[in-house]
DNA sequence: CCTCTTATCTAAATTCTTTTCATAATCTGC
DNA sequence: GCAGATTATGAAAAGAATTTAGATAAGAGG
């Protein structure tokens, strides 16, 4: 766990002096990260040794170590603590969006459960047919992306973003099939119904969604992503970045399940692209 | 510019001693970031003052400042310098993918030109109709995403991922229309032809692509993204994250061009979603 | 009200960092 | 190829910063 999370966690167990130090850290990050132990102590109205002890308490070797940890988290964590700007200047907008995206990835990674993903990857690689479901802009992108990443591995996969089709596919699913569906909100009831139908047909269902949600509860396996959303309605949801990363990880783990087959298929795709373009084989695997 | 970029930039202007220091920094980041000036000097076989001077040369106040800068970049920069693991353990795969994605965002942000994006945003907001073009998995996702972000702002936009349709649309474009096309490789010659056709018809063209590429050259405005690609064929391109961020930024800047209209449209969409679901208006704007 | 524990400080010791100055190496223009 | 200038580097000293050690104060529990 990173240092800021630790500070926020233990905040109520801190002594008076420690609380004062923590407050400065959380409020004036910029100062804290550049301050010497004397300066920090002065500002918190405590003695330097108290600061040293504070660092030790947070599992840091010494003040220097503590500062390194702080600086490391700062890059991704700073904006998360201090709500982002509402500036409409292009440079600020860009910074805000990039930082939020990085934050989303960071928080996702923190909560990520490798074993669960591995189980899903094994399921996918053994599936007779994979159907990727999702609706409404964000999740439909994830469904498409699942298809885009998995077909490259030589798997049989089809994305479907249409409710009616989803229901028909779910009803027609076979026991060896897997239905993987995404819902950022977890409240896509049509997807819940499709999952239920698919399970009745004996197929395996995988949800990419919020934990404690109807969608997650309806599936055999749930890979959950719970991120706070910003409240600026103009800002597109940075959660997409986390979902996209999850798709990448799943695709990658699935590839390793049957490496030989994946390699062959990828080579065929690459060959086709290179032949079709201009012979530069450093090109991307698909535009 | 960040410290690692600065080091890599000036590397050939370094003296012998400085080169030795730089080498340690670039190769053993973990050591460097935790080392005291004495330890670092010892390992580089130079004297501590030389390290201090090295830091100053890189526009740092002192060694402490230098270390902070180093630690800040480390979080995103470390893996970029030291090629990622080839481990297939789920946790390592996840870390590698997340770090690469964060790196992509970081590098993109570094090279990002806010003014150019602003010009494009103005163009988009004034367009009669916007067509988003892209093909081949990655770029088609970007085209879809452009549509998904821009329609919410009350703009007229249509994504098209089909070459033949693209050509017909380009031919039929009007002077007040904008065609925005994505190509990660920059070598999508069909897109180049569509741009040419559209320009002949008097429409404005915008490329999201590599600089120095055929696609970028063919458009009126080019927003370029140049990122190194990893060489693990199983790893999906992390460049997607950068393109996605660019779309977000563009959509956001465009929204601010005509804030009133965008707000109204977004509210309508939200109202529809809330009415359709369960009244929790903290839900995401679209699943 | 006393004792024990915990929190905190002062002062000293230690370690780290920078400055200063001397020397060595390298370059420049003749 | 050499004198003078410039630059690079290190040793030692000075100056900070950090930690340790021991002392004191504050609070909890009997």
XYZ file of C-alpha atoms (C1' of nucleotides) in Angstrom:
634
model
C 0.000 0.000 0.000
C 1.266 3.454 -0.756
C 2.183 6.033 1.782
C -0.757 8.366 1.337
C -3.234 5.557 1.700
C -1.425 4.484 4.843
C -1.610 7.977 6.275
C -5.303 8.264 5.550
C -5.925 4.824 7.000
C -4.203 5.338 10.296
C -5.203 8.939 10.709
C -7.335 8.368 13.806
C -4.609 6.443 15.594
C -2.191 9.340 15.319
C -1.148 11.419 18.284
C -1.647 15.176 18.327
C 1.770 15.895 16.860
C 1.420 13.210 14.256
C -1.936 14.529 13.220
C -0.446 17.940 12.650
C 2.251 16.435 10.468
C -0.252 14.358 8.532
C -2.426 17.381 7.936
C 0.427 19.283 6.338
C 1.295 16.289 4.189
C -2.233 15.902 2.920
C -2.877 19.586 2.384
C 0.371 20.995 1.145
C 1.928 18.246 -0.770
C 4.239 20.472 -2.685
C 5.692 21.914 0.447
C 6.026 18.546 2.152
C 7.830 16.910 -0.687
C 10.435 19.650 -0.893
C 10.811 20.430 2.786
C 13.684 19.317 4.955
C 12.866 17.583 8.180
C 13.544 20.808 10.076
C 11.211 22.856 7.917
C 8.465 20.276 8.141
C 8.892 20.018 11.899
C 8.809 23.776 12.272
C 5.633 24.118 10.284
C 3.936 21.346 12.222
C 5.249 22.882 15.437
C 6.938 19.705 16.518
C 10.554 18.705 16.883
C 12.502 16.946 14.125
C 12.716 13.667 16.054
C 8.943 13.550 16.114
C 8.958 13.679 12.353
C 11.510 10.902 12.212
C 9.342 8.759 14.459
C 6.349 9.553 12.317
C 8.193 8.221 9.284
C 9.210 5.040 11.075
C 5.649 4.514 12.176
C 4.690 4.417 8.509
C 7.213 1.690 7.789
C 9.853 3.931 6.339
C 13.485 3.459 7.181
C 14.156 7.129 7.692
C 13.106 10.557 6.566
C 14.856 10.251 3.193
C 13.083 6.994 2.464
C 9.820 8.605 3.476
C 10.327 11.477 1.092
C 11.068 9.131 -1.769
C 7.857 7.251 -1.127
C 5.990 10.499 -0.942
C 7.400 11.755 -4.213
C 6.638 8.465 -5.925
C 2.991 8.598 -4.993
C 2.727 12.258 -5.688
C 2.848 11.944 -9.408
C -0.315 9.915 -9.537
C -1.804 10.719 -6.197
C -1.612 14.472 -5.914
C -4.653 15.380 -7.946
C -6.615 12.648 -6.370
C -6.270 14.256 -2.982
C -6.730 17.812 -4.115
C -9.714 17.984 -6.430
C -8.745 18.823 -9.994
C -8.951 22.230 -11.499
C -11.995 23.492 -13.293
C -9.828 25.563 -15.573
C -10.784 25.432 -19.220
C -7.323 26.344 -20.469
C -6.237 23.642 -22.915
C -3.076 22.772 -21.014
C -4.987 22.401 -17.738
C -7.676 20.294 -19.332
C -5.036 18.008 -20.790
C -3.224 17.699 -17.502
C -6.405 16.975 -15.644
C -7.524 14.282 -18.044
C -4.141 12.603 -18.203
C -3.749 12.664 -14.434
C -7.220 11.275 -13.891
C -6.535 8.513 -16.374
C -3.302 7.648 -14.636
C -5.068 7.716 -11.310
C -7.734 5.370 -12.603
C -5.059 2.936 -13.747
C -3.258 3.271 -10.474
C -6.309 2.645 -8.327
C -7.425 -0.212 -10.545
C -4.046 -1.857 -10.219
C -4.158 -1.495 -6.452
C -7.370 -3.420 -6.161
C -6.628 -5.899 -8.930
C -6.801 -9.601 -8.088
C -4.423 -11.529 -10.331
C -5.753 -14.960 -9.351
C -9.302 -14.105 -10.359
C -8.128 -12.793 -13.698
C -6.106 -15.936 -14.195
C -9.179 -18.085 -13.618
C -11.112 -16.070 -16.191
C -8.221 -16.321 -18.659
C -8.233 -20.096 -18.300
C -11.974 -20.130 -18.855
C -11.668 -17.991 -21.961
C -8.901 -20.065 -23.468
C -10.956 -23.239 -23.037
C -14.177 -21.789 -24.419
C -15.827 -23.171 -27.496
C -17.086 -19.722 -28.367
C -16.771 -16.396 -26.566
C -19.434 -13.723 -26.719
C -18.537 -10.234 -25.534
C -21.509 -8.155 -24.422
C -21.738 -4.482 -23.583
C -23.941 -1.508 -24.270
C -23.971 2.239 -24.126
C -20.812 3.771 -25.467
C -18.320 2.782 -22.815
C -19.193 -0.840 -22.304
C -19.819 -1.381 -25.982
C -16.284 -0.195 -26.578
C -15.073 -2.783 -24.078
C -17.063 -5.512 -25.829
C -15.552 -4.546 -29.177
C -12.155 -4.397 -27.635
C -12.506 -7.877 -26.181
C -13.266 -9.155 -29.639
C -10.396 -7.177 -31.105
C -7.864 -8.571 -28.637
C -9.096 -12.131 -28.468
C -9.578 -12.971 -32.132
C -5.866 -12.273 -32.557
C -5.121 -15.192 -30.309
C -6.969 -17.614 -32.543
C -10.008 -17.737 -30.291
C -13.550 -17.755 -31.579
C -15.103 -14.582 -30.336
C -17.932 -12.277 -31.256
C -18.876 -8.920 -29.797
C -22.512 -7.997 -29.501
C -23.867 -4.663 -28.356
C -27.490 -5.196 -29.255
C -29.861 -6.243 -26.454
C -32.086 -8.394 -28.546
C -29.211 -10.182 -30.172
C -27.614 -10.641 -26.764
C -30.746 -12.376 -25.472
C -30.910 -14.659 -28.468
C -27.234 -15.502 -28.269
C -27.522 -16.182 -24.541
C -30.490 -18.473 -25.129
C -28.612 -20.347 -27.812
C -25.359 -20.639 -25.861
C -23.814 -24.027 -25.270
C -22.146 -25.342 -22.117
C -18.665 -24.897 -23.571
C -19.315 -21.227 -24.378
C -18.399 -18.186 -22.316
C -20.274 -14.922 -22.171
C -18.243 -11.999 -20.933
C -20.181 -8.815 -20.327
C -19.179 -5.342 -19.225
C -21.241 -2.800 -17.308
C -19.582 0.213 -15.706
C -22.639 0.975 -13.629
C -23.460 -2.630 -12.800
C -27.118 -1.812 -13.402
C -27.558 -2.981 -16.935
C -30.564 -5.216 -16.248
C -30.686 -6.504 -19.795
C -27.193 -7.845 -19.277
C -28.319 -9.439 -16.023
C -31.103 -11.187 -17.899
C -28.732 -12.337 -20.608
C -26.402 -13.777 -17.949
C -29.268 -15.604 -16.286
C -30.390 -17.074 -19.574
C -26.859 -18.121 -20.469
C -26.343 -19.824 -17.123
C -29.577 -21.718 -17.563
C -28.161 -22.895 -20.871
C -25.081 -24.101 -18.999
C -22.649 -21.519 -20.382
C -20.056 -19.745 -18.235
C -20.613 -16.055 -17.540
C -18.037 -13.418 -16.658
C -18.874 -9.896 -15.514
C -16.611 -6.877 -15.735
C -18.410 -4.459 -13.456
C -18.710 -2.776 -10.081
C -18.657 -5.022 -7.067
C -21.905 -5.248 -5.138
C -23.832 -4.752 -8.337
C -26.621 -6.679 -9.999
C -24.427 -7.489 -12.963
C -21.553 -8.785 -10.833
C -23.948 -10.904 -8.794
C -25.519 -12.442 -11.884
C -22.308 -13.902 -13.304
C -20.236 -16.955 -12.453
C -17.071 -14.896 -12.282
C -16.887 -11.190 -11.557
C -13.839 -9.032 -12.163
C -14.716 -5.853 -10.370
C -13.566 -2.283 -10.820
C -14.734 0.303 -8.304
C -13.485 3.778 -8.961
C -14.715 7.162 -7.840
C -16.022 9.207 -10.718
C -15.313 12.884 -11.070
C -18.214 15.253 -10.868
C -17.410 17.452 -13.825
C -20.030 16.377 -16.317
C -17.837 17.433 -19.205
C -15.052 15.108 -18.194
C -15.439 11.714 -19.796
C -15.197 8.895 -17.355
C -11.628 7.941 -16.661
C -12.875 4.531 -15.613
C -12.631 3.523 -19.260
C -8.877 3.434 -18.936
C -9.127 0.918 -16.133
C -11.516 -1.308 -18.079
C -9.271 -1.141 -21.090
C -6.301 -2.188 -18.990
C -8.317 -5.074 -17.629
C -9.120 -6.215 -21.158
C -5.434 -6.035 -22.033
C -4.469 -8.061 -19.015
C -7.119 -10.683 -19.724
C -6.086 -10.927 -23.358
C -2.484 -11.287 -22.342
C -3.089 -13.948 -19.745
C -5.290 -15.799 -22.197
C -2.549 -15.644 -24.807
C -0.138 -17.304 -22.410
C -2.635 -20.120 -21.854
C -2.039 -21.312 -25.354
C 1.040 -19.553 -26.463
C 1.769 -21.596 -29.554
C -1.609 -21.055 -31.133
C -1.593 -17.349 -30.301
C 1.835 -16.857 -31.824
C 0.840 -18.503 -35.075
C -2.330 -16.470 -35.417
C -0.572 -13.215 -34.622
C 2.075 -13.993 -37.195
C -0.560 -14.585 -39.847
C -2.196 -11.251 -39.054
C 1.107 -9.459 -39.148
C 2.042 -11.071 -42.421
C -1.184 -9.940 -43.960
C -0.668 -6.372 -42.791
C 2.916 -6.163 -43.926
C 2.154 -7.615 -47.334
C -0.707 -5.201 -47.687
C 1.257 -2.139 -46.693
C 4.888 -1.420 -47.362
C 7.068 -4.072 -45.900
C 8.042 -2.244 -42.755
C 7.432 -4.953 -40.205
C 7.946 -2.691 -37.243
C 4.452 -1.440 -37.900
C 1.721 -1.885 -35.362
C -0.281 -5.008 -35.356
C -3.350 -3.401 -36.799
C -3.877 0.310 -37.111
C 10.910 18.459 -19.183
C 11.519 15.728 -16.663
C 14.835 14.716 -15.283
C 15.239 11.430 -17.098
C 14.497 13.003 -20.436
C 17.030 15.696 -19.629
C 19.650 13.107 -18.778
C 19.061 11.199 -21.966
C 19.088 14.388 -23.975
C 22.344 15.764 -22.713
C 24.062 12.432 -22.414
C 26.671 13.149 -25.069
C 27.615 16.481 -23.530
C 28.484 14.853 -20.236
C 32.024 14.515 -18.983
C 33.477 11.125 -18.118
C 32.455 11.335 -14.482
C 29.014 12.578 -15.337
C 28.522 9.777 -17.801
C 29.322 7.257 -15.124
C 26.746 8.839 -12.834
C 24.147 8.942 -15.590
C 24.738 5.312 -16.412
C 23.997 4.245 -12.872
C 20.886 6.390 -12.805
C 19.565 4.903 -16.003
C 20.477 1.326 -15.191
C 19.871 0.952 -11.522
C 17.085 3.275 -10.775
C 16.125 1.584 -7.567
C 19.566 2.012 -6.176
C 19.891 5.603 -7.330
C 16.651 6.723 -5.837
C 17.495 5.329 -2.419
C 21.193 6.108 -2.346
C 22.795 8.914 -0.433
C 25.147 11.177 -2.292
C 28.120 9.357 -0.800
C 26.870 5.954 -1.891
C 26.084 7.139 -5.359
C 29.466 8.831 -5.656
C 31.229 5.722 -4.450
C 29.490 3.497 -6.936
C 30.204 5.884 -9.797
C 33.790 6.185 -8.566
C 33.589 9.923 -8.339
C 33.613 12.339 -5.415
C 30.421 13.618 -3.793
C 30.992 17.164 -5.060
C 30.898 15.840 -8.596
C 27.471 14.422 -7.928
C 26.316 17.738 -6.515
C 27.580 19.527 -9.603
C 25.881 16.940 -11.784
C 22.565 17.739 -10.106
C 23.007 21.459 -10.561
C 23.823 20.927 -14.206
C 20.381 19.359 -14.559
C 18.698 22.413 -13.105
C 18.218 21.029 -9.662
C 18.852 23.116 -6.610
C 20.688 20.418 -4.755
C 20.955 16.705 -4.320
C 17.720 16.465 -2.333
C 15.803 18.286 -5.027
C 17.359 16.012 -7.602
C 16.225 12.926 -5.760
C 12.695 14.206 -5.498
C 12.567 14.823 -9.213
C 13.967 11.379 -9.796
C 11.416 9.708 -7.569
C 8.583 11.617 -9.193
C 9.490 10.381 -12.634
C 10.302 6.947 -11.422
C 6.785 5.815 -10.939
C 5.984 6.175 -14.586
C 9.441 6.199 -16.042
C 11.174 3.247 -14.472
C 9.805 0.485 -16.640
C 10.277 2.541 -19.696
C 14.001 2.605 -19.156
C 14.352 -0.972 -18.067
C 12.538 -3.173 -20.523
C 9.508 -4.812 -18.922
C 9.508 -8.304 -17.637
C 8.616 -11.229 -19.795
C 7.156 -12.970 -16.816
C 3.818 -14.595 -17.437
C 2.751 -14.512 -13.805
C -0.616 -12.748 -13.633
C 0.584 -10.094 -11.185
C 3.604 -9.263 -13.350
C 1.534 -9.100 -16.499
C -0.868 -6.720 -14.810
C 1.910 -4.527 -13.510
C 3.604 -4.421 -16.865
C 0.434 -3.483 -18.729
C -0.613 -0.854 -16.227
C 2.845 0.683 -16.143
C 3.077 0.744 -19.927
C -0.312 2.396 -20.127
C 0.724 5.014 -17.600
C 3.937 5.534 -19.486
C 2.072 6.022 -22.727
C -0.104 8.650 -21.086
C 2.898 10.292 -19.562
C 4.886 10.481 -22.770
C 1.860 11.629 -24.711
C 1.257 14.410 -22.229
C 4.851 15.520 -22.497
C 4.684 16.005 -26.206
C 1.147 17.338 -26.242
C 0.553 20.731 -27.874
C -2.447 22.407 -26.230
C -2.727 25.183 -28.839
C -3.058 22.740 -31.709
C -5.718 20.793 -29.873
C -7.528 24.031 -29.157
C -7.572 24.912 -32.861
C -9.017 21.519 -33.679
C -11.619 21.874 -30.922
C -12.721 25.187 -32.395
C -12.953 23.599 -35.812
C -15.026 20.730 -34.477
C -17.433 22.966 -32.614
C -18.076 25.027 -35.741
C -18.531 22.069 -38.056
C -21.774 21.424 -39.880
C -21.156 17.714 -39.652
C -18.266 15.721 -38.239
C -17.176 12.385 -39.673
C -14.844 10.232 -37.623
C -12.801 7.776 -39.671
C -10.612 4.916 -38.543
C -9.952 1.304 -39.402
C -8.411 -1.824 -38.048
C -9.318 -2.429 -34.440
C -7.433 0.324 -32.718
C -8.275 3.268 -34.922
C -11.813 2.104 -35.416
C -12.189 2.195 -31.666
C -10.966 5.788 -31.716
C -13.446 6.692 -34.448
C -16.285 5.166 -32.425
C -15.071 6.913 -29.352
C -15.031 10.273 -31.112
C -18.644 9.747 -32.030
C -19.456 8.599 -28.520
C -17.895 11.682 -26.928
C -19.020 14.295 -29.406
C -22.687 13.419 -29.872
C -23.109 14.083 -26.149
C -22.183 17.680 -26.753
C -25.007 18.184 -29.188
C -22.753 17.993 -32.218
C -23.669 16.177 -35.401
C -21.181 13.379 -35.726
C -20.944 10.010 -37.417
C -18.249 7.382 -37.125
C -17.339 5.337 -40.139
C -14.926 2.437 -40.225
C -15.664 1.167 -43.716
C -13.288 2.242 -46.493
C -15.846 2.419 -49.213
C -18.251 4.404 -47.115
C -15.413 6.686 -46.077
C -14.625 7.450 -49.692
C -18.245 8.185 -50.497
C -18.646 10.364 -47.428
C -15.451 12.252 -48.232
C -16.626 12.833 -51.791
C -19.956 14.122 -50.559
C -18.517 16.330 -47.824
C -19.388 20.016 -47.717
C -17.103 22.944 -46.899
C -18.567 23.314 -43.412
C -17.867 19.665 -42.572
C -14.901 18.218 -40.737
C -13.385 14.824 -41.247
C -11.293 13.590 -38.368
C -9.366 10.389 -38.988
C -7.121 8.249 -36.848
C -4.240 6.048 -37.933
C -1.760 4.723 -35.384
C 0.678 3.706 -38.083
C 0.171 6.763 -40.254
C 0.207 4.486 -43.276
C -3.459 3.940 -43.851
C -3.421 4.960 -47.517
C -7.165 4.665 -47.863
C -7.482 7.321 -45.184
C -4.996 9.485 -47.056
C -7.150 9.201 -50.160
C -10.273 10.041 -48.188
C -8.565 13.135 -46.781
C -7.498 14.236 -50.247
C -10.980 13.797 -51.580
C -12.486 15.686 -48.654
C -10.089 18.582 -49.086
C -10.959 18.804 -52.741
C -14.558 19.072 -51.636
C -13.531 21.968 -49.372
C -14.033 20.175 -46.064
C -11.583 20.458 -43.167
C -9.488 17.401 -42.327
C -7.886 16.474 -39.027
C -5.440 13.624 -38.565
C -4.689 11.834 -35.315
C -1.543 9.984 -36.242
C 2.222 9.708 -36.134
C 4.159 12.783 -37.157
C 6.125 12.477 -40.391
C 3.508 10.117 -41.714
C 1.488 10.064 -44.897
C -1.746 10.451 -42.956
C -0.496 13.444 -40.967
C 0.778 15.106 -44.125
C -2.528 14.633 -45.932
C -4.634 16.539 -43.406
C -5.168 20.230 -42.700
C -4.493 19.746 -39.007
C -2.439 16.953 -37.510
C -2.426 16.049 -33.833
C 0.499 13.709 -33.577
C 1.335 10.956 -31.131
C 4.718 9.289 -31.415
C 5.311 6.560 -28.917
C 7.719 3.673 -28.866
C 5.971 0.343 -29.150
C 6.959 -2.597 -27.033
C 8.270 -5.669 -28.744
C 6.278 -8.305 -26.947
C 3.819 -9.371 -29.607
C 1.373 -10.551 -26.979
C 1.139 -7.145 -25.373
C -1.561 -4.994 -26.918
C -0.368 -1.589 -27.923
C -0.366 0.830 -25.043
C -0.572 3.643 -27.565
C -4.340 3.198 -27.444
C -4.373 4.818 -24.035
C -2.724 7.923 -25.420
C -5.161 8.159 -28.314
C -8.055 7.727 -25.956
C -6.750 10.533 -23.773
C -6.421 12.726 -26.840
C -10.044 12.047 -27.733
C -11.066 12.946 -24.195
C -9.128 16.179 -24.306
C -10.551 17.124 -27.681
C -14.083 16.358 -26.559
C -13.570 18.385 -23.436
C -12.132 21.407 -25.203
C -14.912 21.201 -27.748
C -17.485 21.131 -24.970
C -16.095 24.353 -23.553
C -16.449 25.993 -26.960
C -20.168 25.876 -26.614
C -20.773 25.153 -23.022
C -24.448 25.974 -22.888
C -25.444 23.639 -25.667
C -23.263 20.837 -24.330
C -24.731 21.124 -20.854
C -28.288 20.904 -22.122
C -27.584 17.864 -24.259
C -25.740 16.082 -21.482
C -28.607 16.755 -19.130
C -31.087 15.249 -21.564
C -28.969 12.129 -21.890
C -28.626 11.830 -18.158
C -32.327 12.308 -17.626
C -33.076 9.532 -20.069
C -30.681 7.181 -18.331
C -31.928 7.927 -14.858
C -35.566 7.576 -15.838
C -34.760 4.316 -17.519
C -32.814 2.885 -14.617
C -33.439 3.402 -10.948
C -33.203 7.029 -10.046
C -29.670 7.033 -8.717
C -28.287 10.050 -10.511
C -24.744 9.440 -9.426
C -24.613 6.807 -12.126
C -22.246 7.122 -15.002
C -23.290 8.993 -18.039
C -23.809 5.933 -20.163
C -22.675 2.463 -19.230
C -1.819 10.594 44.532
C 1.552 7.540 42.762
C 3.447 4.620 39.095
C 3.819 3.225 34.572
C 3.491 4.125 29.896
C 3.574 7.028 26.137
C 4.627 11.271 23.801
C 7.700 14.709 23.190
C 11.665 17.550 23.622
C 16.707 19.150 24.105
C 21.206 18.316 23.206
C 24.813 15.583 21.415
C 26.480 12.553 17.944
C 26.462 11.163 13.526
C 25.910 11.356 8.919
C 25.200 13.695 4.798
C 25.829 17.661 1.700
C 27.974 21.662 0.088
C 31.641 25.013 -0.200
C 36.275 26.229 -0.808
C 40.422 25.812 -2.618
C 44.093 23.283 -4.918
C 45.394 20.327 -8.647
C 45.022 17.955 -12.868
C 43.321 17.622 -17.399
C 41.832 19.587 -21.580
C 41.319 23.001 -24.840
C 42.654 27.361 -27.620
C 45.211 30.359 -30.271
C 49.476 31.402 -31.694
C 54.099 22.279 -29.679
C 53.613 25.469 -25.998
C 51.750 29.303 -22.817
C 47.590 30.638 -21.014
C 42.892 29.957 -20.273
C 39.287 27.013 -19.238
C 37.195 23.151 -17.387
C 36.876 19.023 -14.553
C 37.748 16.856 -10.353
C 38.940 15.717 -5.682
C 40.449 16.517 -0.628
C 39.429 18.721 3.239
C 36.700 21.717 5.913
C 32.504 23.877 6.943
C 27.830 23.683 7.339
C 23.315 21.299 7.401
C 20.435 17.911 8.156
C 19.159 13.733 10.495
C 19.220 10.456 14.036
C 20.202 8.775 18.646
C 20.156 9.057 23.509
C 18.707 10.572 27.507
C 15.495 13.534 30.033
C 11.088 15.517 30.947
C 6.305 16.099 30.709
C 1.681 14.450 30.110
C -1.803 11.226 30.606
C -3.891 6.502 32.001
C -4.878 3.233 35.416
C -4.746 1.690 39.784
